[in-house]
Coordinates of C-alpha atoms in Angstrom, one line a residue:
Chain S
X1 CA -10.1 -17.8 7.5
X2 CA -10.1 -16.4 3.9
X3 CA -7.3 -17.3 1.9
X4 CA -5.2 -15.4 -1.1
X5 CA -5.8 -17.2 -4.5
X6 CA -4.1 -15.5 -7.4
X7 CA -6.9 -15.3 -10.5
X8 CA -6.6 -14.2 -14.1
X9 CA -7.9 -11.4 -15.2
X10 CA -9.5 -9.6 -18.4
X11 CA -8.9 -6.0 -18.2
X12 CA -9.5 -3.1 -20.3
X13 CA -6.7 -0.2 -19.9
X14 CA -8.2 2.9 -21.4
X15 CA -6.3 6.0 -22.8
X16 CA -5.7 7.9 -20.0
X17 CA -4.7 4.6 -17.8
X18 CA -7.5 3.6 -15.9
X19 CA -7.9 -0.2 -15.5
X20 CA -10.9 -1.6 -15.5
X21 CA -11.2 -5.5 -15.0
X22 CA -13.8 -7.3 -17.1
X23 CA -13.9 -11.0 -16.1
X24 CA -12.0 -13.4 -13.6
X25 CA -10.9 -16.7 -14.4
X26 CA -11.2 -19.2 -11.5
X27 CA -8.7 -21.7 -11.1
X28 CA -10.3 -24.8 -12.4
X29 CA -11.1 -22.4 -15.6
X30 CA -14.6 -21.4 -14.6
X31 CA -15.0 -17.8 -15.8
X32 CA -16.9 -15.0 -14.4
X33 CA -18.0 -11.7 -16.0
X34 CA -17.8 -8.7 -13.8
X35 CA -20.9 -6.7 -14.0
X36 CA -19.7 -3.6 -12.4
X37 CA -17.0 -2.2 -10.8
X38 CA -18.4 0.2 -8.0
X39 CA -15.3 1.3 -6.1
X40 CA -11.5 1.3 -6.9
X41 CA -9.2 2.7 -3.8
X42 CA -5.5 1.5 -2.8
X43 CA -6.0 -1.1 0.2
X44 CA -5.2 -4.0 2.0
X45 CA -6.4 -7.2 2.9
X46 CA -6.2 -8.1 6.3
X47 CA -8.1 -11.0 5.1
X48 CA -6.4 -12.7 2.8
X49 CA -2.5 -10.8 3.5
X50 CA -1.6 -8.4 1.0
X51 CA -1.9 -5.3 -0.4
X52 CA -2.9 -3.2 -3.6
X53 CA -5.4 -1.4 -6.1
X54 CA -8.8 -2.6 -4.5
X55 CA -11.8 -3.1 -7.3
X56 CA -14.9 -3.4 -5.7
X57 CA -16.9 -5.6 -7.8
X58 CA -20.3 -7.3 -8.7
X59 CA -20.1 -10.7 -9.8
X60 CA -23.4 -12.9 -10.5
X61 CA -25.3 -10.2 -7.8
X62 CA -22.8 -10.8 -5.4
X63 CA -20.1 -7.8 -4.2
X64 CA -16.3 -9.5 -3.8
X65 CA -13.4 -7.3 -3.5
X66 CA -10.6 -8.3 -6.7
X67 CA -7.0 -6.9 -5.7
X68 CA -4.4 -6.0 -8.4
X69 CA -1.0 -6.6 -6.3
X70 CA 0.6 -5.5 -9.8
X71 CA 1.1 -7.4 -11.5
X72 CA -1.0 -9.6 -10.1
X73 CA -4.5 -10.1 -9.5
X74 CA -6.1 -11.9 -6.4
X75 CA -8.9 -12.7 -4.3
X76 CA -10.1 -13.5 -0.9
X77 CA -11.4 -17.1 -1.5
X78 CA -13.5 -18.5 1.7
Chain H
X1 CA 2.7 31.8 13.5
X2 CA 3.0 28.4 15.8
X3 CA 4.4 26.0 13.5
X4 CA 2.2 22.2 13.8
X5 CA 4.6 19.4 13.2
X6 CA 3.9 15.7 13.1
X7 CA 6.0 13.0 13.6
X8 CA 4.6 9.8 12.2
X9 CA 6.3 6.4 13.2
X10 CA 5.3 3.1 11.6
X11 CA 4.8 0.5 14.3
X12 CA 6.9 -1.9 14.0
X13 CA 7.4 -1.7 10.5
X14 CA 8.9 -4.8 9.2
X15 CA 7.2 -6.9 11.2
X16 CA 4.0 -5.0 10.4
X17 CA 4.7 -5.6 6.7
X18 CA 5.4 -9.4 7.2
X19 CA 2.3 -10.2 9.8
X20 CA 0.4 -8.4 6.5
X21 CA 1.4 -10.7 4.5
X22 CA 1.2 -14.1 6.9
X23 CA -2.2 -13.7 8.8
X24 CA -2.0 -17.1 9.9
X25 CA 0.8 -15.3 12.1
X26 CA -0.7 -12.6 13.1
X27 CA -1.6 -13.3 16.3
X28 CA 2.0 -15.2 17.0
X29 CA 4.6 -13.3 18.5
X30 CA 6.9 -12.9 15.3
X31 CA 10.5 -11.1 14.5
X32 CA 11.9 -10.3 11.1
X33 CA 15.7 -11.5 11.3
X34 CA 18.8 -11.7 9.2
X35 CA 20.2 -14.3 7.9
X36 CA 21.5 -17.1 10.3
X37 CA 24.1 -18.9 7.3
X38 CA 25.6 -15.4 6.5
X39 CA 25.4 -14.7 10.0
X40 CA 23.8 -11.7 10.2
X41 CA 21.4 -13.5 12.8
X42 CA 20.0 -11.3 14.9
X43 CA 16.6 -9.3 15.3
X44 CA 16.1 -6.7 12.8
X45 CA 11.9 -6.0 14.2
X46 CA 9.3 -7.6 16.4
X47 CA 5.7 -7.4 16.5
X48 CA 3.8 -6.2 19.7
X49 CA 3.6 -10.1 21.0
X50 CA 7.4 -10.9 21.2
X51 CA 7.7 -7.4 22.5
X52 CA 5.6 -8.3 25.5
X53 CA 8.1 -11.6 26.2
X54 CA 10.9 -9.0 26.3
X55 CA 12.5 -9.8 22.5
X56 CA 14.9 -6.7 22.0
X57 CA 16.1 -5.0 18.0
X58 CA 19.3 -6.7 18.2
X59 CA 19.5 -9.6 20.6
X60 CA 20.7 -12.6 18.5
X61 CA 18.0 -15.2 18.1
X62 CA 18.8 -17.7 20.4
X63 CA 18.5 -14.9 23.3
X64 CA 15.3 -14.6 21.9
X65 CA 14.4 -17.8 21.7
X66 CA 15.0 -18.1 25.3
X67 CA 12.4 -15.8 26.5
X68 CA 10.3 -16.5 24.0
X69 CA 10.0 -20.3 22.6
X70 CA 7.0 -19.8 20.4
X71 CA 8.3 -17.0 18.3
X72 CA 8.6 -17.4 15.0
X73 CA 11.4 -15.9 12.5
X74 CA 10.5 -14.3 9.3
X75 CA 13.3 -13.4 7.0
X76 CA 13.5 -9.8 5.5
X77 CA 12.4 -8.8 2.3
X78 CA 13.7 -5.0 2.0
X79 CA 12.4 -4.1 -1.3
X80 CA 8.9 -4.8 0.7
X81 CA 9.8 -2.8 3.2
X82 CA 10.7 0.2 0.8
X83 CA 8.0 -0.3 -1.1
X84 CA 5.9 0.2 1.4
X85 CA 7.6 3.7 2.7
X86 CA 7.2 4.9 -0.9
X87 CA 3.5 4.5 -0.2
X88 CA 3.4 6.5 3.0
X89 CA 5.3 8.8 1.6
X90 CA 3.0 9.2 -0.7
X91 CA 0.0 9.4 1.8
X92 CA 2.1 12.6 4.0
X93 CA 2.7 14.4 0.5
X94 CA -1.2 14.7 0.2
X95 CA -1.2 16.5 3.2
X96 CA 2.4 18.5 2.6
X97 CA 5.2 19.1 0.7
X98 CA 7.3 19.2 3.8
X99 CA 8.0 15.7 4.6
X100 CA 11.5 14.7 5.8
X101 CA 12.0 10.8 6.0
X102 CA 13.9 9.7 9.5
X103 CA 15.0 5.9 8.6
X104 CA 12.5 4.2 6.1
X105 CA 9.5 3.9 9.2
X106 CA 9.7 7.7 10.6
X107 CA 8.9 11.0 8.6
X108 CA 7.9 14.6 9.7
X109 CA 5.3 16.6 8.3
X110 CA 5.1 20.2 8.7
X111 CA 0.8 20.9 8.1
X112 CA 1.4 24.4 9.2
X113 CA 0.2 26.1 6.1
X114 CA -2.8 22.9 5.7
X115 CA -5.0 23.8 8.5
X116 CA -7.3 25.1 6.4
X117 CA -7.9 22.2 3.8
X118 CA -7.7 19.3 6.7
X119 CA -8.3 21.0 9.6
X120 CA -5.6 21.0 12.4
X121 CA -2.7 18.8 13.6
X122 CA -4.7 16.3 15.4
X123 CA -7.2 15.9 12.5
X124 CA -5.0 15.7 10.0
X125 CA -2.6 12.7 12.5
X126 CA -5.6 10.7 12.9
X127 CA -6.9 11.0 9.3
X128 CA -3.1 9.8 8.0
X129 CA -3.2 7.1 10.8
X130 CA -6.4 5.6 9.6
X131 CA -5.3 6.1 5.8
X132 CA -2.0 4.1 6.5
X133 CA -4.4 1.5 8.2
X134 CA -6.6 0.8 5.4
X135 CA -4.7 1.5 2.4
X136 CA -1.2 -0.2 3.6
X137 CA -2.7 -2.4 6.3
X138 CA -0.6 -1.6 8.9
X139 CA -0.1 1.2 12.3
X140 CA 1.3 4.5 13.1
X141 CA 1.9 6.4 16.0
X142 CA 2.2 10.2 15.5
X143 CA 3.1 12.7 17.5
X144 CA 1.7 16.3 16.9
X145 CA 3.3 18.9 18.0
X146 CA 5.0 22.7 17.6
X147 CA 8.6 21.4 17.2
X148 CA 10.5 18.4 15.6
X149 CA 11.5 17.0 18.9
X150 CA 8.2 16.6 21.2
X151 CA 6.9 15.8 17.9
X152 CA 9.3 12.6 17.5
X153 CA 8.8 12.4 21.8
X154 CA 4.4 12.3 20.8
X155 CA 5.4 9.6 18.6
X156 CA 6.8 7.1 21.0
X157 CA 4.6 8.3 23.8
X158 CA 1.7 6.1 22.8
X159 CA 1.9 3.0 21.0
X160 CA 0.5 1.6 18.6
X161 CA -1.7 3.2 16.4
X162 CA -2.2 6.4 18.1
X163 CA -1.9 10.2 18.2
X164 CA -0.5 12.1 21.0
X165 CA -0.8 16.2 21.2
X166 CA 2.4 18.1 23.1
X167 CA 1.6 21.7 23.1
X168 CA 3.2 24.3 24.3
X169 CA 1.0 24.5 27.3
X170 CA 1.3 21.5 28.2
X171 CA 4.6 20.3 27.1
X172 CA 6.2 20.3 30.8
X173 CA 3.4 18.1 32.3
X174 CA 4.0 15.6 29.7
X175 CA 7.5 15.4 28.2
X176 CA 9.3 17.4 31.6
X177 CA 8.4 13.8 33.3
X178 CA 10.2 11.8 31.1
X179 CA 13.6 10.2 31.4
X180 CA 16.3 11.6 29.7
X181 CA 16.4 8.5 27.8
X182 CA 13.7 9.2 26.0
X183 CA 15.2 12.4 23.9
X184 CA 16.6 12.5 20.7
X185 CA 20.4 11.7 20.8
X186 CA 20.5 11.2 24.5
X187 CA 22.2 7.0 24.2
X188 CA 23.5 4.7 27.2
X189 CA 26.8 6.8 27.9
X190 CA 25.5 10.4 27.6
X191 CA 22.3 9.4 30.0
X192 CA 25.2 8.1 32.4
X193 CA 26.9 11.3 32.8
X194 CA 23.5 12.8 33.0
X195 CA 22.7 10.9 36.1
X196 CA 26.0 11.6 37.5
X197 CA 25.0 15.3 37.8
X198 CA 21.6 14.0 39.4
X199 CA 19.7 14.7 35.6
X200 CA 17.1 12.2 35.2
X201 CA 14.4 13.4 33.1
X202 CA 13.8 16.1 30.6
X203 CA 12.5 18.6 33.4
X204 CA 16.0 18.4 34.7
X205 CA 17.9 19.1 32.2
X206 CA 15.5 21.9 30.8
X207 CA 16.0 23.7 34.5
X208 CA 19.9 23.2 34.6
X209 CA 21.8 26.1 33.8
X210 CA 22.7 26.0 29.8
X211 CA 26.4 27.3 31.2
X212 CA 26.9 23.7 33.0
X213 CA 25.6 21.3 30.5
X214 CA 28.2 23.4 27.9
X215 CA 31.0 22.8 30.4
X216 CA 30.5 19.5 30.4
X217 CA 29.1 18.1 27.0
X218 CA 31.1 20.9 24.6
X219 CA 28.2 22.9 22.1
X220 CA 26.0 19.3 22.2
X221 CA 25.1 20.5 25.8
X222 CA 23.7 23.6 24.7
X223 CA 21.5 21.6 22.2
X224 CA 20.3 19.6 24.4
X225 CA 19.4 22.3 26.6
X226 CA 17.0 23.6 23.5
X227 CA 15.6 20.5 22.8
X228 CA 14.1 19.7 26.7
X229 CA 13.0 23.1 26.7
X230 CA 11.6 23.1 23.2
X231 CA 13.7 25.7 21.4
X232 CA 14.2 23.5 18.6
X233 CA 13.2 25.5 15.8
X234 CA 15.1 23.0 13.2
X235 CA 12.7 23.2 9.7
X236 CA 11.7 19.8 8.0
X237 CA 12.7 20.4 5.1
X238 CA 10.7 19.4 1.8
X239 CA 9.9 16.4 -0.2
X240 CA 12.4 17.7 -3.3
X241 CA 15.8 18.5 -0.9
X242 CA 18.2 16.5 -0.9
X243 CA 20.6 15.6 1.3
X244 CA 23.8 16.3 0.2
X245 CA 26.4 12.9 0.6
X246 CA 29.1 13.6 3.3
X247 CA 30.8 9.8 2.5
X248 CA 30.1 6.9 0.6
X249 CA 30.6 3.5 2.3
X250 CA 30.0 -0.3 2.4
X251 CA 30.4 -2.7 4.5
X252 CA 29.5 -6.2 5.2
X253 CA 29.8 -9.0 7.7
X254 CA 31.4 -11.8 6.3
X255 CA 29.6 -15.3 5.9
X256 CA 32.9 -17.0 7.7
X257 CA 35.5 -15.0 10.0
X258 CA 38.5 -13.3 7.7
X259 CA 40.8 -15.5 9.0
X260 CA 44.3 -14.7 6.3
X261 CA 44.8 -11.6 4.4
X262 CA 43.8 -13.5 1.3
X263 CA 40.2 -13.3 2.7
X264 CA 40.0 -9.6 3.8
X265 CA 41.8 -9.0 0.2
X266 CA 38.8 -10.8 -1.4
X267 CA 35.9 -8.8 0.6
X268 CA 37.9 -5.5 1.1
X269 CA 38.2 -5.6 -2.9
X270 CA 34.5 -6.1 -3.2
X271 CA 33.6 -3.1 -1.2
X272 CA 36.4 -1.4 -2.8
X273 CA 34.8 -1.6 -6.3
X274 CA 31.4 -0.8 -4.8
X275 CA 32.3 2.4 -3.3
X276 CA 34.0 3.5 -6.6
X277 CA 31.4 2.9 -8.8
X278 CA 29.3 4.5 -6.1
X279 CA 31.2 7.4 -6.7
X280 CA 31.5 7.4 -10.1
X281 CA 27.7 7.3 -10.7
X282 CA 27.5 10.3 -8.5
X283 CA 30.2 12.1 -10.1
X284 CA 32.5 12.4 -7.1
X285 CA 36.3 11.6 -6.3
X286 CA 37.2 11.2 -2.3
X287 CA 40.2 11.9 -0.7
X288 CA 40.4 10.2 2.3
X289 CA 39.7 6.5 2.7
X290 CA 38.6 5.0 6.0
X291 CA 38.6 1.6 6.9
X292 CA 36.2 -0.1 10.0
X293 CA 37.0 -3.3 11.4
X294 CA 35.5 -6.0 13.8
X295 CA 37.1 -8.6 15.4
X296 CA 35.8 -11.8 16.9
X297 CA 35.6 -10.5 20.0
X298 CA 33.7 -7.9 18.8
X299 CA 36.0 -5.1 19.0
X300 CA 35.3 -2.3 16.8
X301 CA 37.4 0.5 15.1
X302 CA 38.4 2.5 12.2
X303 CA 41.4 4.2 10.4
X304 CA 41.8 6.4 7.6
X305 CA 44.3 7.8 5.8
X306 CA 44.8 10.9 2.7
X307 CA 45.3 10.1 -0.2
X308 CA 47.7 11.9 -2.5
X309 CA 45.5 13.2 -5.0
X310 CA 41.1 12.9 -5.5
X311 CA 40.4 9.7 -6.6
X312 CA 37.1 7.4 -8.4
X313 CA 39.6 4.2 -8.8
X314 CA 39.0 1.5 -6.9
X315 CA 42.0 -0.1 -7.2
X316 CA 43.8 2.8 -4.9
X317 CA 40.8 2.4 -2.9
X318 CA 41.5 -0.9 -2.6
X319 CA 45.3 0.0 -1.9
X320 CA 44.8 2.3 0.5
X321 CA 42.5 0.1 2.4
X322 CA 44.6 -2.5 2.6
X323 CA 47.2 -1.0 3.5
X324 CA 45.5 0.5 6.2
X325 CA 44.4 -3.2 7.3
X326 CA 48.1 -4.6 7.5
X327 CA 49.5 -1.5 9.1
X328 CA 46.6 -1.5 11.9
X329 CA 45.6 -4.8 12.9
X330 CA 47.4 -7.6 14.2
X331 CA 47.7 -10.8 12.0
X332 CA 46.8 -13.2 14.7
X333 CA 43.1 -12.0 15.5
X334 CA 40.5 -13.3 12.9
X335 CA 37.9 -10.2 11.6
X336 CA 34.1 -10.5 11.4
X337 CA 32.9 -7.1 9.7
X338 CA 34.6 -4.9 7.5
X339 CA 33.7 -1.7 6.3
X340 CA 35.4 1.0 3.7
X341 CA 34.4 4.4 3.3
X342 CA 35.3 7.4 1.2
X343 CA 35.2 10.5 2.3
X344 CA 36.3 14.2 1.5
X345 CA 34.3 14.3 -1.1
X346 CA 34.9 16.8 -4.4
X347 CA 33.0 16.9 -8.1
X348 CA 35.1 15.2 -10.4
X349 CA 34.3 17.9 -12.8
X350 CA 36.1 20.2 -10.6
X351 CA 39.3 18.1 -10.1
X352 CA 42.6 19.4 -10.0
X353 CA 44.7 18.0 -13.1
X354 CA 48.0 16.5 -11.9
X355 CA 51.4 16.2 -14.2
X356 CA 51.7 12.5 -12.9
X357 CA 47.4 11.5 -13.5
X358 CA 48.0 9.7 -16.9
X359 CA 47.9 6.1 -15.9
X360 CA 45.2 6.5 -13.3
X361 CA 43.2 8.1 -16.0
X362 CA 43.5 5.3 -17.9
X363 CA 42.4 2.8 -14.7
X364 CA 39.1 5.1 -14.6
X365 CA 38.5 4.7 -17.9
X366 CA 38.9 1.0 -17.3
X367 CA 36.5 1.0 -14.5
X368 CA 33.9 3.3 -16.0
X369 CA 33.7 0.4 -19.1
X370 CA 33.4 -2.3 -16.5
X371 CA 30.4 0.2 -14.8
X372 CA 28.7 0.0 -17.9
X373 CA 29.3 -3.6 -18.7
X374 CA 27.5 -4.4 -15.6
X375 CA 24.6 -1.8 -15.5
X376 CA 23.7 -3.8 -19.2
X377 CA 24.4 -7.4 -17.8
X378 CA 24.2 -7.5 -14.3
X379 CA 27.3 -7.3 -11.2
X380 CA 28.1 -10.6 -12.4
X381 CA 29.4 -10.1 -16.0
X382 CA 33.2 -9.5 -15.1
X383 CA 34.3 -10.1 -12.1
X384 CA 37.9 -9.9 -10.7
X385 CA 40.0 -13.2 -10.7
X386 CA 40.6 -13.2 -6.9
X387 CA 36.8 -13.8 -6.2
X388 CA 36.7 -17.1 -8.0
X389 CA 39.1 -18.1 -5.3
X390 CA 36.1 -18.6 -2.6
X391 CA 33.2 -18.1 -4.4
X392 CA 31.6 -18.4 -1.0
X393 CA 33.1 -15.5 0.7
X394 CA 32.8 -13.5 -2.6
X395 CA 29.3 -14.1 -3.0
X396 CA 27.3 -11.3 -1.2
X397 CA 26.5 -7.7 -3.2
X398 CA 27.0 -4.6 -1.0
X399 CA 24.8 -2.9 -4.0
X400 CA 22.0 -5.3 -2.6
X401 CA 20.0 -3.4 0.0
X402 CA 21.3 -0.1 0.7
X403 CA 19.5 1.8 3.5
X404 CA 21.2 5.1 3.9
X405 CA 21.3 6.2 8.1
X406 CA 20.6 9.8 9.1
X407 CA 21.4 12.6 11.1
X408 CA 19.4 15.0 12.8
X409 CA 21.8 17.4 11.9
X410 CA 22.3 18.0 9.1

């Protein structure tokens, strides 16, 4: 079953107060650049338990879901 | 035009929250319960699986131990729980501004006047049902309907996560076969006297004559005369009304029984000064203060008395209460829960000066400095000298989690 791991975050917060997260920083300090964000919508994770800001994102070709549960940021780690 | 209400009830909301936030209990029957040290032990919500082993809202938790060994307790976390209403609040008001909130896990909608942007009631219940699902994570039943009532009845007809239609031609096949039970503001004792007149579902009372059920239940008879038949043409009223505040109370049930006057001076004083700043930050002055009381054996009641003149102090609060207490109940029985209200409410800015105010004036201006004092540092700041007497009993904050009851009628 998937688990929650909370993960930093680089984000950029424009002007008109979008968020947009820019890398995630794993927690043995491993740090991934997001390539794109595809999809933001409010949602849960049955997965992982919790709830938030849903960023749909591409990380080294891969889609994972990054979760800001302000103010913090998680995952669904397998 | 045919008004379309919904009703939308969050299954099993706190458990809902909590199973959301422990999968690895989600498929264990769980309940969310108070705390067993304070004792406030009992069940506050359980999910679908201790439902099935027959766990009931309010059994203590050994009772539902019993029926249920494998359950697991969960304590509450109510600014979750809040939290999460906000959000489906926030989910109805895309689809009206008429949304009236029932408790924190009920709300109606009236989509009357949105047919045309999301289509009609049933569309617009099982789009909100599978919004709530993916954005909160957890279940709704709704019931869709032309009134509040068989809205509210659609609600609990199917559970969970489902949307029931009563309309008006089909409203006496479905809700006319339902016990009385089942109605808004029909309880244990009302249902009794139902049945003693042979009314046992909704049908019945819908074909008794209004003139009978006055005779017997006062002007509430005639109500619920309306309500079977579906007269209820209450409005829901919108997002920006508020409710206007009838009383202001708190009460709590202590961590140990009130065994000496000392204690019920120590929490009586604490709810005291809660319900005077509550009534100062709302700018309003009571005039009658009431007073609820439980025993050890359980035995409720409550007593109120006038004050002389409006009042925000809380030390005649206080005073009153207490007095109240000492004139009312007999030393020799210890007390579990206490409550203090005010009520007969006015604006302070209308208050009626008083040749013999002065000093009181002075206490306000006391208490209003002490208010402040305490919005800047926090409750515990300055406190009074009789709670460092039993700094156990004197521990809890009524200000904590407030979740204000409602009335249908309002």
């Amino acid at each position: 079953m998937a688990h929650k791991v909370y993960v930093e975050v680089d984000a950029r917060f424009d002007a008109t107060g979008g968020v947009t997260p820019l890398s995630i920083t794993w927690t043995d300090g491993r740090r991934f650049e997001i390539d794109r964000v595809m999809d933001v919508c409010r949602a849960a994770s049955l997965k992982a338990g919790g709830q938030g800001m849903r960023y749909r994102c591409r990380v080294l070709g891969k889609e994972t879901y990054l979760f800001f549960e302000d103010p913090r940021w998680f995952v669904e780690a397998k | 035009m045919e008004r379309v209400i919904l009703h939308s009830d969050l299954n099993n909301f706190y458990a809902s929250v909590e199973s959301l936030y422990h999968p690895e209990l989600r498929n264990k029957p769980i309940a969310v319960t108070g705390e067993v040290e304070l004792r406030h032990g009992i069940i506050l919500a359980k999910n679908q699986l201790a439902k099935k082993c027959g766990v009931k809202t309010g059994e203590t938790l050994w009772q539902a131990r019993q029926k249920c060994p494998d359950i697991v307790f969960v304590p509450p976390d109510f600014e979750k729980y809040i939290k999460y209403s906000e959000m489906a609040r926030e989910i109805y008001a895309e689809y009206t501004n008429q949304v009236e909130s029932f408790g924190l896990d009920e709300c109606w909608l009236d989509v009357t006047g949105s047919d045309k942007l999301f289509g009609e009631g049933k569309n617009i219940a099982d789009g909100i049902r599978k919004r709530l699902k993916k954005e909160l994570g957890i279940t709704a039943s709704v019931g869709v309907s032309f009134n509040k009532i068989f809205a509210k009845l659609g609600s609990d007809y199917k559970k969970p996560d489902a949307t029931t239609v009563i309309s008006r031609r089909d409203f006496r096949d479905i809700v006319w076969r339902l016990p009385v039970s089942e109605l808004l503001y029909i309880g244990r004792s009302t249902g009794a006297r139902l049945r003693v007149y042979g009314i046992r579902t909704i049908g019945d009372i819908a074909r008794t004559d209004i003139n009978f059920l006055q005779s017997v239940f006062g002007k509430p008879g005639r109500t619920l005369w309306a309500f079977a038949n579906g007269y209820d043409n209450s409005p829901v009223s919108d997002m920006l009304d508020t409710v206007p505040i009838k009383s202001i109370g708190n009460g709590t049930t202590a961590p140990r029984d009130l065994e000496s006057d000392a204690d019920v001076r120590i929490v009586m004083r604490i709810l005291s000064e809660s319900v005077a700043f509550r009534l100062r930050k709302h700018g309003f002055l009571c005039s009658t203060v009431q007073i609820w009381l439980r025993d050890t054996r359980l035995y409720a009641y409550q007593r109120q008395s006038r004050l002389h003149s409006p009042t925000c102090v809380s030390d005649v609060i206080f005073d009153t209460a207490f007095k109240l207490y000492k004139q009312h109940h007999s030393p020799d029985i210890a007390l579990r829960s206490v409550c203090v209200r005010a009520c007969g409410l006015s604006r302070d800015e209308n208050r009626q000066l008083s040749l013999f105010d002065a000093p009181i004036t002075r206490k306000q201006g006391l208490e209003q400095a002490i208010d402040g004092l305490r919005e800047r540092f926090g409750s515990k700041i300055i406190v009074r000298g009789i709670m460092l007497t039993d700094p156990k009993l004197s521990a809890f904050d009524p200000g904590n989690h407030v979740i204000h009851p409602v009335s249908y009628f309002k």
